[in-house]
Amino acid sequence: MTNWSKRTRAIHSGIRRSQYNELSEAMFLTQGFVYETAEQAEARFVKLGEDEFIYARYGNPTVAMLEDRLADLEGVEAGFATASGMAAVNGALMSLLKAGDHVVSSRALFGSCLYILEDVLARFGVEITLVDGRDLDAWKAAIRPDTRLVFCESISNPTLEVIDLKAVCDLAHANGALVVCDNAMATPVYSYAAEAGADLIVYSTTKHVDGQGRCLGGIILGKRDLVRGPVEAYLKHTGGAMSPFNAWVMLKSLDTIDLRVRAQTATVLKLVDALENHPKLSRVVYPGHPSHPQYALASRQAEAAGTVFAIEVKGGREACFKFLNALEVFTISNNFADSKSIVTHPATTTHQRLPQEQKDTLGITPGLVRVSCGLEDPEDLLRDLLNALDVA
Ligand SMILES: *Cc1c(COP(=O)(O)O)cnc(C)c1O
């Protein structure tokens, strides 16, 4: 489908029709598959053909449709869908690393990604160097000839630091290291990770792909030799596979991802514009807005910087909680990219676990709020934010 635009491919790519020629993607809610003969069973275990299945932990037709569709959207050869975004991050890292390897990563990471690097991988003898992802010189100083892997969130959660992904990929590749990019905030709609050179691109499909708060999921995307090689081998034996039911929900969600993400982005821009100089806010953070120090980089890399922005309410935690509790349309939750607009207080929820020093370095202050724009009327969302700021 590569001749067509992303919006079209999000609806049609990867489709597999059964003998009934159904219009909508079928849900193959089956664990296993049967064989005509013992010889056929034997042959499948020796070598699995392109569209053959033996067990849903290894692969399933509904899951394969989602994998092929997301790979096509990303412009890469292959994908492996996982039970959650974290199963994808873990699978990508564990399938490529071994004891003694050196990893360089940006330090502004989602809490669970930090846990995998600093707690799990370190326990297995992998050396981790964390750097300020915005600082190319820091990447240069940290990446060594024996660095095996570079990890980053292309746009960090929740402080929206932007990585110069092509420059980081070039540095990594010049040293023979592979790049794994967690692209959740950048969204599949605006992704530039494959062009920039990332070897594996990871999504929590819980976010924009489902986008309606129902199912957990994740995917690892990249070249066929990596995805169908070490990634698939690790995941099919360790059990991180996506449920066919979740894959089906997400396939149907992809019909609207382009419309949803663009509408959510337009809302972000409207709200950021309106809040920019609000007297109750000390910061409004969105890399897709000219007020952001990384605006030039963000707009060179992609059409937009996603569906989430951040604000810092003056007056610390007390004023911030008053603001959060006064909101009527925005809901307090810890997810983002949902059709419902969501506010999150990272310091006390998603990033609570981090030591104060690390929170300070990352700018996760008591007044910081992550704002995820949903699909409600943008005027209502603005009115809700302004009313609640009056209370703060
Ligand atoms: C949400 C998120 C994850 C984890 O995804 P789950 O589907 O919740 O497991 C990983 N990385 C980033 C950047 C995220 O935002």
mmCIF file of C-alpha atoms and ligand atoms in Angstrom:
data_model
loop_
_atom_site.group_PDB
_atom_site.id
_atom_site.type_symbol
_atom_site.label_atom_id
_atom_site.label_comp_id
_atom_site.label_asym_id
_atom_site.label_seq_id
_atom_site.Cartn_x
_atom_site.Cartn_y
_atom_site.Cartn_z
ATOM 1 C CA MET A 1 0.000 0.000 0.000
ATOM 2 C CA THR A 2 3.055 2.288 0.073
ATOM 3 C CA ASN A 3 1.833 4.459 -2.843
ATOM 4 C CA TRP A 4 -1.056 5.747 -0.742
ATOM 5 C CA SER A 5 -1.061 8.277 2.059
ATOM 6 C CA LYS A 6 -0.848 7.251 5.702
ATOM 7 C CA ARG A 7 -4.497 8.095 6.276
ATOM 8 C CA THR A 8 -5.523 5.582 3.612
ATOM 9 C CA ARG A 9 -3.007 2.931 4.665
ATOM 10 C CA ALA A 10 -4.196 3.143 8.277
ATOM 11 C CA ILE A 11 -7.519 1.749 7.025
ATOM 12 C CA HIS A 12 -6.416 -0.793 4.416
ATOM 13 C CA SER A 13 -2.862 -2.077 4.954
ATOM 14 C CA GLY A 14 -2.173 -5.600 6.098
ATOM 15 C CA ILE A 15 -5.710 -6.870 5.641
ATOM 16 C CA ARG A 16 -6.147 -10.663 5.504
ATOM 17 C CA ARG A 17 -9.543 -11.963 4.405
ATOM 18 C CA SER A 18 -10.881 -15.399 5.231
ATOM 19 C CA GLN A 19 -12.741 -17.633 2.727
ATOM 20 C CA TYR A 20 -15.900 -15.565 3.524
ATOM 21 C CA ASN A 21 -14.455 -12.307 2.172
ATOM 22 C CA GLU A 22 -15.673 -10.278 5.138
ATOM 23 C CA LEU A 23 -15.465 -6.465 4.813
ATOM 24 C CA SER A 24 -14.355 -5.708 8.363
ATOM 25 C CA GLU A 25 -11.264 -7.375 9.793
ATOM 26 C CA ALA A 26 -12.170 -10.698 11.401
ATOM 27 C CA MET A 27 -11.254 -11.514 14.978
ATOM 28 C CA PHE A 28 -9.534 -14.884 15.102
ATOM 29 C CA LEU A 29 -10.020 -15.510 18.798
ATOM 30 C CA THR A 30 -8.097 -18.761 18.846
ATOM 31 C CA GLN A 31 -5.066 -19.964 20.767
ATOM 32 C CA GLY A 32 -4.115 -22.714 18.368
ATOM 33 C CA PHE A 33 -4.352 -23.889 14.767
ATOM 34 C CA VAL A 34 -4.987 -27.347 13.336
ATOM 35 C CA TYR A 35 -3.261 -29.312 10.586
ATOM 36 C CA GLU A 36 -4.627 -31.456 7.755
ATOM 37 C CA THR A 37 -2.023 -34.114 8.413
ATOM 38 C CA ALA A 38 0.787 -35.024 10.777
ATOM 39 C CA GLU A 39 3.212 -34.249 7.954
ATOM 40 C CA GLN A 40 1.819 -30.706 7.675
ATOM 41 C CA ALA A 41 2.207 -30.185 11.443
ATOM 42 C CA GLU A 42 5.799 -31.393 11.241
ATOM 43 C CA ALA A 43 6.530 -29.104 8.279
ATOM 44 C CA ARG A 44 5.175 -26.030 10.099
ATOM 45 C CA PHE A 45 7.362 -26.695 13.108
ATOM 46 C CA VAL A 46 10.405 -27.044 10.849
ATOM 47 C CA LYS A 47 9.724 -23.808 8.985
ATOM 48 C CA LEU A 48 6.744 -21.488 9.321
ATOM 49 C CA GLY A 49 5.602 -20.010 5.996
ATOM 50 C CA GLU A 50 4.644 -16.372 5.411
ATOM 51 C CA ASP A 51 0.961 -16.673 6.360
ATOM 52 C CA GLU A 52 0.991 -19.817 8.499
ATOM 53 C CA PHE A 53 0.281 -20.067 12.213
ATOM 54 C CA ILE A 54 0.773 -22.671 14.917
ATOM 55 C CA TYR A 55 0.089 -21.020 18.268
ATOM 56 C CA ALA A 56 -1.076 -17.522 19.240
ATOM 57 C CA ARG A 57 1.958 -16.843 21.451
ATOM 58 C CA TYR A 58 3.963 -17.025 18.184
ATOM 59 C CA GLY A 59 1.443 -15.340 15.936
ATOM 60 C CA ASN A 60 -2.246 -15.023 15.057
ATOM 61 C CA PRO A 61 -3.945 -13.736 11.878
ATOM 62 C CA THR A 62 -5.668 -10.794 13.617
ATOM 63 C CA VAL A 63 -2.469 -9.818 15.397
ATOM 64 C CA ALA A 64 -0.560 -10.212 12.112
ATOM 65 C CA MET A 65 -2.935 -7.753 10.411
ATOM 66 C CA LEU A 66 -2.162 -5.173 13.103
ATOM 67 C CA GLU A 67 1.585 -5.852 12.877
ATOM 68 C CA ASP A 68 1.599 -5.471 9.101
ATOM 69 C CA ARG A 69 -0.563 -2.343 9.180
ATOM 70 C CA LEU A 70 1.578 -0.563 11.770
ATOM 71 C CA ALA A 71 4.789 -1.621 10.005
ATOM 72 C CA ASP A 72 3.428 -0.229 6.748
ATOM 73 C CA LEU A 73 2.403 3.055 8.423
ATOM 74 C CA GLU A 74 5.865 3.384 9.935
ATOM 75 C CA GLY A 75 7.562 2.549 6.630
ATOM 76 C CA VAL A 76 9.424 -0.476 8.005
ATOM 77 C CA GLU A 77 9.456 -4.146 7.061
ATOM 78 C CA ALA A 78 8.083 -5.929 10.115
ATOM 79 C CA GLY A 79 6.446 -5.711 13.522
ATOM 80 C CA PHE A 80 5.839 -7.865 16.592
ATOM 81 C CA ALA A 81 2.794 -6.875 18.675
ATOM 82 C CA THR A 82 2.989 -7.230 22.448
ATOM 83 C CA ALA A 83 0.691 -7.351 25.459
ATOM 84 C CA SER A 84 1.571 -3.803 26.539
ATOM 85 C CA GLY A 85 3.922 -0.961 25.723
ATOM 86 C CA MET A 86 6.254 -2.073 28.492
ATOM 87 C CA ALA A 87 6.348 -5.637 27.105
ATOM 88 C CA ALA A 88 7.544 -4.005 23.870
ATOM 89 C CA VAL A 89 10.239 -1.871 25.550
ATOM 90 C CA ASN A 90 11.394 -4.851 27.604
ATOM 91 C CA GLY A 91 11.320 -7.170 24.578
ATOM 92 C CA ALA A 92 13.290 -4.779 22.381
ATOM 93 C CA LEU A 93 16.005 -4.299 25.012
ATOM 94 C CA MET A 94 16.236 -7.859 26.353
ATOM 95 C CA SER A 95 16.349 -9.395 22.889
ATOM 96 C CA LEU A 96 19.366 -7.296 21.848
ATOM 97 C CA LEU A 97 21.457 -7.061 25.055
ATOM 98 C CA LYS A 98 23.669 -9.381 27.058
ATOM 99 C CA ALA A 99 25.838 -9.096 30.167
ATOM 100 C CA GLY A 100 28.791 -6.752 29.699
ATOM 101 C CA ASP A 101 27.091 -4.570 27.083
ATOM 102 C CA HIS A 102 27.074 -0.784 27.386
ATOM 103 C CA VAL A 103 23.868 1.224 26.840
ATOM 104 C CA VAL A 104 23.494 4.975 26.500
ATOM 105 C CA SER A 105 20.048 6.448 27.098
ATOM 106 C CA SER A 106 18.432 9.831 27.496
ATOM 107 C CA ARG A 107 17.518 10.333 31.136
ATOM 108 C CA ALA A 108 14.098 11.896 30.643
ATOM 109 C CA LEU A 109 12.179 8.623 30.492
ATOM 110 C CA PHE A 110 8.857 7.138 31.474
ATOM 111 C CA GLY A 111 9.223 5.639 34.980
ATOM 112 C CA SER A 112 8.900 2.004 33.891
ATOM 113 C CA CYS A 113 11.496 2.463 31.116
ATOM 114 C CA LEU A 114 13.915 3.790 33.731
ATOM 115 C CA TYR A 115 13.148 0.750 35.903
ATOM 116 C CA ILE A 116 14.075 -1.646 33.076
ATOM 117 C CA LEU A 117 17.349 0.174 32.442
ATOM 118 C CA GLU A 118 18.444 0.951 35.990
ATOM 119 C CA ASP A 119 17.043 -2.017 37.895
ATOM 120 C CA VAL A 120 16.542 -4.957 35.534
ATOM 121 C CA LEU A 121 19.324 -4.562 32.973
ATOM 122 C CA ALA A 122 21.837 -3.373 35.580
ATOM 123 C CA ARG A 123 21.079 -6.544 37.584
ATOM 124 C CA PHE A 124 22.125 -8.600 34.546
ATOM 125 C CA GLY A 125 25.445 -6.799 34.163
ATOM 126 C CA VAL A 126 24.505 -4.257 31.510
ATOM 127 C CA GLU A 127 26.235 -0.904 32.046
ATOM 128 C CA ILE A 128 23.930 2.118 31.646
ATOM 129 C CA THR A 129 24.958 5.731 30.988
ATOM 130 C CA LEU A 130 22.164 8.305 31.211
ATOM 131 C CA VAL A 131 22.545 11.639 29.414
ATOM 132 C CA ASP A 132 20.611 14.848 28.859
ATOM 133 C CA GLY A 133 18.896 13.840 25.620
ATOM 134 C CA ARG A 134 18.759 17.436 24.326
ATOM 135 C CA ASP A 135 22.546 17.803 24.470
ATOM 136 C CA LEU A 136 24.299 16.312 21.415
ATOM 137 C CA ASP A 137 27.709 16.789 23.045
ATOM 138 C CA ALA A 138 26.541 14.666 25.977
ATOM 139 C CA TRP A 139 25.540 11.887 23.553
ATOM 140 C CA LYS A 140 28.912 12.259 21.786
ATOM 141 C CA ALA A 141 30.816 11.949 25.052
ATOM 142 C CA ALA A 142 28.809 8.942 26.257
ATOM 143 C CA ILE A 143 28.635 6.754 23.125
ATOM 144 C CA ARG A 144 31.785 4.604 22.943
ATOM 145 C CA PRO A 145 33.067 2.055 20.439
ATOM 146 C CA ASP A 146 31.845 -0.698 22.796
ATOM 147 C CA THR A 147 28.347 0.799 23.153
ATOM 148 C CA ARG A 148 25.936 -1.867 21.983
ATOM 149 C CA LEU A 149 22.668 0.043 22.146
ATOM 150 C CA VAL A 150 21.251 3.557 22.368
ATOM 151 C CA PHE A 151 17.801 4.130 23.832
ATOM 152 C CA CYS A 152 15.617 7.217 23.921
ATOM 153 C CA GLU A 153 12.088 8.517 24.010
ATOM 154 C CA SER A 154 11.915 10.691 20.885
ATOM 155 C CA ILE A 155 9.726 13.141 22.830
ATOM 156 C CA SER A 156 9.958 12.531 26.553
ATOM 157 C CA ASN A 157 7.120 11.880 28.944
ATOM 158 C CA PRO A 158 6.113 14.162 30.754
ATOM 159 C CA THR A 159 8.507 17.064 30.138
ATOM 160 C CA LEU A 160 8.487 16.851 26.317
ATOM 161 C CA GLU A 161 12.214 17.022 25.719
ATOM 162 C CA VAL A 162 12.936 16.455 22.023
ATOM 163 C CA ILE A 163 15.762 14.261 20.752
ATOM 164 C CA ASP A 164 17.593 15.126 17.523
ATOM 165 C CA LEU A 165 16.941 11.581 16.407
ATOM 166 C CA LYS A 166 18.907 11.582 13.164
ATOM 167 C CA ALA A 167 22.006 13.014 14.844
ATOM 168 C CA VAL A 168 21.784 10.483 17.674
ATOM 169 C CA CYS A 169 21.237 7.588 15.215
ATOM 170 C CA ASP A 170 24.244 8.723 13.151
ATOM 171 C CA LEU A 171 26.435 8.844 16.259
ATOM 172 C CA ALA A 172 25.257 5.418 17.386
ATOM 173 C CA HIS A 173 25.718 3.823 13.978
ATOM 174 C CA ALA A 174 29.200 5.325 13.585
ATOM 175 C CA ASN A 175 30.065 3.361 16.739
ATOM 176 C CA GLY A 176 28.294 0.186 15.633
ATOM 177 C CA ALA A 177 25.449 0.579 18.144
ATOM 178 C CA LEU A 178 21.760 -0.095 17.490
ATOM 179 C CA VAL A 179 19.093 2.513 18.304
ATOM 180 C CA VAL A 180 15.834 1.650 20.040
ATOM 181 C CA CYS A 181 13.384 4.553 20.046
ATOM 182 C CA ASP A 182 10.290 4.684 22.252
ATOM 183 C CA ASN A 183 8.006 6.738 20.029
ATOM 184 C CA ALA A 184 4.815 6.844 22.109
ATOM 185 C CA MET A 185 4.579 10.623 22.425
ATOM 186 C CA ALA A 186 5.562 11.306 18.802
ATOM 187 C CA THR A 187 2.589 9.194 17.560
ATOM 188 C CA PRO A 188 2.524 6.873 14.500
ATOM 189 C CA VAL A 189 0.834 9.689 12.536
ATOM 190 C CA TYR A 190 3.759 12.128 12.817
ATOM 191 C CA SER A 191 6.556 9.583 13.235
ATOM 192 C CA TYR A 192 9.951 10.302 11.682
ATOM 193 C CA ALA A 193 11.819 7.532 13.517
ATOM 194 C CA ALA A 194 12.392 5.267 10.512
ATOM 195 C CA GLU A 195 13.721 8.098 8.287
ATOM 196 C CA ALA A 196 15.964 9.218 11.134
ATOM 197 C CA GLY A 197 17.483 5.741 11.223
ATOM 198 C CA ALA A 198 16.108 4.105 14.395
ATOM 199 C CA ASP A 199 16.673 0.341 14.233
ATOM 200 C CA LEU A 200 13.722 -0.605 16.426
ATOM 201 C CA ILE A 201 10.738 1.680 16.970
ATOM 202 C CA VAL A 202 8.556 0.910 19.950
ATOM 203 C CA TYR A 203 5.009 2.069 20.647
ATOM 204 C CA SER A 204 2.662 1.669 23.518
ATOM 205 C CA THR A 205 -0.415 1.077 21.333
ATOM 206 C CA THR A 206 -2.388 1.671 24.544
ATOM 207 C CA LYS A 207 -1.913 5.333 23.648
ATOM 208 C CA HIS A 208 -2.884 6.788 20.244
ATOM 209 C CA VAL A 209 -3.551 3.482 18.469
ATOM 210 C CA ASP A 210 -6.350 2.408 20.802
ATOM 211 C CA GLY A 211 -6.888 6.016 21.798
ATOM 212 C CA GLN A 212 -10.185 5.257 23.504
ATOM 213 C CA GLY A 213 -9.078 3.845 26.821
ATOM 214 C CA ARG A 214 -9.903 0.160 26.327
ATOM 215 C CA CYS A 215 -6.972 -2.154 25.658
ATOM 216 C CA LEU A 216 -3.310 -2.393 26.559
ATOM 217 C CA GLY A 217 -0.873 -3.159 23.793
ATOM 218 C CA GLY A 218 2.506 -2.461 22.286
ATOM 219 C CA ILE A 219 4.537 -3.083 19.149
ATOM 220 C CA ILE A 220 8.168 -3.381 18.116
ATOM 221 C CA LEU A 221 8.796 -2.241 14.540
ATOM 222 C CA GLY A 222 11.884 -2.422 12.351
ATOM 223 C CA LYS A 223 13.827 -4.328 9.715
ATOM 224 C CA ARG A 224 12.752 -7.905 9.106
ATOM 225 C CA ASP A 225 16.072 -9.454 10.192
ATOM 226 C CA LEU A 226 15.843 -7.833 13.648
ATOM 227 C CA VAL A 227 12.104 -8.212 14.250
ATOM 228 C CA ARG A 228 11.701 -11.737 12.860
ATOM 229 C CA GLY A 229 15.126 -12.626 14.312
ATOM 230 C CA PRO A 230 16.086 -11.847 17.928
ATOM 231 C CA VAL A 231 12.913 -9.902 18.823
ATOM 232 C CA GLU A 232 10.472 -12.603 17.745
ATOM 233 C CA ALA A 233 12.605 -15.374 19.220
ATOM 234 C CA TYR A 234 12.680 -13.638 22.610
ATOM 235 C CA LEU A 235 9.011 -12.702 22.671
ATOM 236 C CA LYS A 236 7.475 -15.913 21.372
ATOM 237 C CA HIS A 237 9.279 -17.923 24.048
ATOM 238 C CA THR A 238 8.799 -15.487 26.945
ATOM 239 C CA GLY A 239 5.091 -14.869 26.368
ATOM 240 C CA GLY A 240 4.668 -11.173 25.672
ATOM 241 C CA ALA A 241 2.220 -11.676 22.783
ATOM 242 C CA MET A 242 -0.770 -9.394 22.196
ATOM 243 C CA SER A 243 -4.254 -10.848 22.605
ATOM 244 C CA PRO A 244 -6.154 -11.234 19.293
ATOM 245 C CA PHE A 245 -9.075 -9.409 20.898
ATOM 246 C CA ASN A 246 -6.895 -6.384 21.677
ATOM 247 C CA ALA A 247 -5.389 -6.528 18.185
ATOM 248 C CA TRP A 248 -8.883 -6.446 16.697
ATOM 249 C CA VAL A 249 -9.913 -3.433 18.803
ATOM 250 C CA MET A 250 -6.746 -1.648 17.722
ATOM 251 C CA LEU A 251 -7.229 -2.492 14.038
ATOM 252 C CA LYS A 252 -10.657 -0.857 14.179
ATOM 253 C CA SER A 253 -9.143 2.131 16.015
ATOM 254 C CA LEU A 254 -6.602 2.628 13.237
ATOM 255 C CA ASP A 255 -9.510 3.535 10.922
ATOM 256 C CA THR A 256 -9.711 6.855 12.798
ATOM 257 C CA ILE A 257 -6.170 7.422 14.113
ATOM 258 C CA ASP A 258 -5.288 10.058 11.545
ATOM 259 C CA LEU A 259 -8.483 12.048 12.181
ATOM 260 C CA ARG A 260 -8.212 11.700 15.952
ATOM 261 C CA VAL A 261 -4.561 12.649 16.285
ATOM 262 C CA ARG A 262 -4.875 15.667 13.987
ATOM 263 C CA ALA A 263 -7.946 16.928 15.857
ATOM 264 C CA GLN A 264 -6.197 16.419 19.216
ATOM 265 C CA THR A 265 -3.114 18.256 17.943
ATOM 266 C CA ALA A 266 -5.202 21.200 16.741
ATOM 267 C CA THR A 267 -6.698 21.396 20.232
ATOM 268 C CA VAL A 268 -3.235 21.371 21.831
ATOM 269 C CA LEU A 269 -2.153 24.315 19.668
ATOM 270 C CA LYS A 270 -5.283 26.268 20.479
ATOM 271 C CA LEU A 271 -4.909 25.704 24.236
ATOM 272 C CA VAL A 272 -1.179 26.422 24.301
ATOM 273 C CA ASP A 273 -1.745 29.674 22.397
ATOM 274 C CA ALA A 274 -4.445 30.733 24.841
ATOM 275 C CA LEU A 275 -2.509 29.783 27.993
ATOM 276 C CA GLU A 276 0.945 31.021 26.967
ATOM 277 C CA ASN A 277 1.020 34.145 29.133
ATOM 278 C CA HIS A 278 -1.508 33.148 31.773
ATOM 279 C CA PRO A 279 -0.622 34.821 35.110
ATOM 280 C CA LYS A 280 -1.233 31.625 37.139
ATOM 281 C CA LEU A 281 1.250 29.590 35.050
ATOM 282 C CA SER A 282 5.032 29.707 35.233
ATOM 283 C CA ARG A 283 5.524 27.456 32.181
ATOM 284 C CA VAL A 284 3.615 26.152 29.168
ATOM 285 C CA VAL A 285 5.550 23.399 27.420
ATOM 286 C CA TYR A 286 4.835 22.156 23.896
ATOM 287 C CA PRO A 287 7.690 21.614 21.427
ATOM 288 C CA GLY A 288 5.333 22.196 18.490
ATOM 289 C CA HIS A 289 4.771 25.816 19.578
ATOM 290 C CA PRO A 290 7.131 28.721 18.732
ATOM 291 C CA SER A 291 7.476 29.490 22.474
ATOM 292 C CA HIS A 292 9.425 26.246 23.040
ATOM 293 C CA PRO A 293 13.256 26.348 22.950
ATOM 294 C CA GLN A 294 13.336 23.213 20.756
ATOM 295 C CA TYR A 295 10.642 24.425 18.337
ATOM 296 C CA ALA A 296 13.061 24.607 15.375
ATOM 297 C CA LEU A 297 14.233 21.020 15.900
ATOM 298 C CA ALA A 298 10.713 19.706 16.590
ATOM 299 C CA SER A 299 9.269 21.305 13.466
ATOM 300 C CA ARG A 300 12.205 20.204 11.295
ATOM 301 C CA GLN A 301 11.629 16.608 12.417
ATOM 302 C CA ALA A 302 7.854 16.359 12.210
ATOM 303 C CA GLU A 303 4.645 18.040 11.225
ATOM 304 C CA ALA A 304 3.556 18.264 14.878
ATOM 305 C CA ALA A 305 4.731 17.272 18.330
ATOM 306 C CA GLY A 306 1.849 15.107 19.486
ATOM 307 C CA THR A 307 -1.290 15.447 21.528
ATOM 308 C CA VAL A 308 0.153 16.252 24.957
ATOM 309 C CA PHE A 309 1.494 19.445 26.519
ATOM 310 C CA ALA A 310 2.577 20.407 30.013
ATOM 311 C CA ILE A 311 1.905 23.373 32.262
ATOM 312 C CA GLU A 312 3.382 24.474 35.552
ATOM 313 C CA VAL A 313 0.902 26.008 37.985
ATOM 314 C CA LYS A 314 2.351 28.711 40.242
ATOM 315 C CA GLY A 315 2.027 28.121 43.986
ATOM 316 C CA GLY A 316 3.332 24.537 44.154
ATOM 317 C CA ARG A 317 1.405 21.407 44.988
ATOM 318 C CA GLU A 318 -1.408 23.110 46.904
ATOM 319 C CA ALA A 319 -2.414 25.479 44.104
ATOM 320 C CA CYS A 320 -1.880 22.711 41.581
ATOM 321 C CA PHE A 321 -4.213 20.266 43.361
ATOM 322 C CA LYS A 322 -6.872 23.015 43.678
ATOM 323 C CA PHE A 323 -6.611 23.493 39.923
ATOM 324 C CA LEU A 324 -6.847 19.759 39.201
ATOM 325 C CA ASN A 325 -9.812 19.267 41.531
ATOM 326 C CA ALA A 326 -11.705 22.195 39.972
ATOM 327 C CA LEU A 327 -11.642 20.763 36.438
ATOM 328 C CA GLU A 328 -14.966 19.480 35.161
ATOM 329 C CA VAL A 329 -14.303 18.183 31.634
ATOM 330 C CA PHE A 330 -10.683 17.071 32.064
ATOM 331 C CA THR A 331 -10.421 13.882 34.104
ATOM 332 C CA ILE A 332 -7.620 13.094 36.521
ATOM 333 C CA SER A 333 -5.943 9.925 35.298
ATOM 334 C CA ASN A 334 -2.489 8.653 34.424
ATOM 335 C CA ASN A 335 -2.992 7.717 30.772
ATOM 336 C CA PHE A 336 -2.685 10.002 27.765
ATOM 337 C CA ALA A 337 -3.711 10.106 24.092
ATOM 338 C CA ASP A 338 -7.281 9.191 25.014
ATOM 339 C CA SER A 339 -10.430 10.606 23.408
ATOM 340 C CA LYS A 340 -11.213 11.912 26.894
ATOM 341 C CA SER A 341 -8.975 14.800 27.922
ATOM 342 C CA ILE A 342 -6.792 13.867 30.861
ATOM 343 C CA VAL A 343 -4.642 15.713 33.383
ATOM 344 C CA THR A 344 -1.842 13.965 35.245
ATOM 345 C CA HIS A 345 0.266 15.152 38.172
ATOM 346 C CA PRO A 346 3.529 13.295 37.419
ATOM 347 C CA ALA A 347 5.312 14.210 40.678
ATOM 348 C CA THR A 348 2.768 12.295 42.794
ATOM 349 C CA THR A 349 1.716 9.564 40.339
ATOM 350 C CA THR A 350 3.617 8.329 37.258
ATOM 351 C CA HIS A 351 6.980 9.659 38.479
ATOM 352 C CA GLN A 352 6.385 9.400 42.255
ATOM 353 C CA ARG A 353 9.004 6.644 42.564
ATOM 354 C CA LEU A 354 11.867 8.877 41.371
ATOM 355 C CA PRO A 355 14.183 10.338 44.022
ATOM 356 C CA GLN A 356 13.708 14.104 44.522
ATOM 357 C CA GLU A 357 17.085 14.815 42.927
ATOM 358 C CA GLN A 358 16.061 13.065 39.719
ATOM 359 C CA LYS A 359 12.695 14.860 39.706
ATOM 360 C CA ASP A 360 14.567 18.169 40.012
ATOM 361 C CA THR A 361 16.915 17.313 37.121
ATOM 362 C CA LEU A 362 13.967 16.349 34.926
ATOM 363 C CA GLY A 363 11.871 19.388 35.855
ATOM 364 C CA ILE A 364 9.107 17.290 37.426
ATOM 365 C CA THR A 365 8.083 20.012 39.865
ATOM 366 C CA PRO A 366 5.120 20.062 42.320
ATOM 367 C CA GLY A 367 3.259 22.419 39.961
ATOM 368 C CA LEU A 368 3.791 20.398 36.762
ATOM 369 C CA VAL A 369 0.697 18.992 35.056
ATOM 370 C CA ARG A 370 0.687 16.834 31.934
ATOM 371 C CA VAL A 371 -2.290 17.743 29.784
ATOM 372 C CA SER A 372 -3.518 15.214 27.235
ATOM 373 C CA CYS A 373 -6.011 16.671 24.783
ATOM 374 C CA GLY A 374 -8.923 14.477 23.789
ATOM 375 C CA LEU A 375 -11.684 14.891 21.259
ATOM 376 C CA GLU A 376 -14.074 17.168 23.143
ATOM 377 C CA ASP A 377 -14.940 20.653 21.853
ATOM 378 C CA PRO A 378 -11.719 22.696 22.202
ATOM 379 C CA GLU A 379 -13.740 25.712 23.416
ATOM 380 C CA ASP A 380 -15.120 23.650 26.296
ATOM 381 C CA LEU A 381 -11.637 22.436 27.174
ATOM 382 C CA LEU A 382 -10.279 25.977 27.222
ATOM 383 C CA ARG A 383 -13.169 27.229 29.363
ATOM 384 C CA ASP A 384 -12.611 24.333 31.771
ATOM 385 C CA LEU A 385 -8.882 25.112 32.126
ATOM 386 C CA LEU A 386 -9.455 28.842 32.587
ATOM 387 C CA ASN A 387 -12.197 28.309 35.197
ATOM 388 C CA ALA A 388 -9.992 25.917 37.165
ATOM 389 C CA LEU A 389 -7.015 28.293 36.977
ATOM 390 C CA ASP A 390 -9.207 30.987 38.529
ATOM 391 C CA VAL A 391 -9.693 28.661 41.514
ATOM 392 C CA ALA A 392 -5.974 27.788 41.841
HETATM 393 C C1 LIG B 1 2.750 4.550 28.307
HETATM 394 C C2 LIG B 1 4.136 4.454 27.906
HETATM 395 C C3 LIG B 1 4.807 3.225 27.955
HETATM 396 C C4 LIG B 1 4.167 1.978 28.499
HETATM 397 O O1 LIG B 1 3.059 1.556 27.819
HETATM 398 P P1 LIG B 1 1.984 0.549 28.464
HETATM 399 O O2 LIG B 1 1.121 0.201 27.307
HETATM 400 O O3 LIG B 1 1.307 1.289 29.553
HETATM 401 O O4 LIG B 1 2.741 -0.622 28.987
HETATM 402 C C5 LIG B 1 6.122 3.198 27.552
HETATM 403 N N1 LIG B 1 6.750 4.307 27.115
HETATM 404 C C6 LIG B 1 6.133 5.498 27.051
HETATM 405 C C7 LIG B 1 6.883 6.688 26.553
HETATM 406 C C8 LIG B 1 4.807 5.617 27.445
HETATM 407 O O5 LIG B 1 4.209 6.795 27.397
#
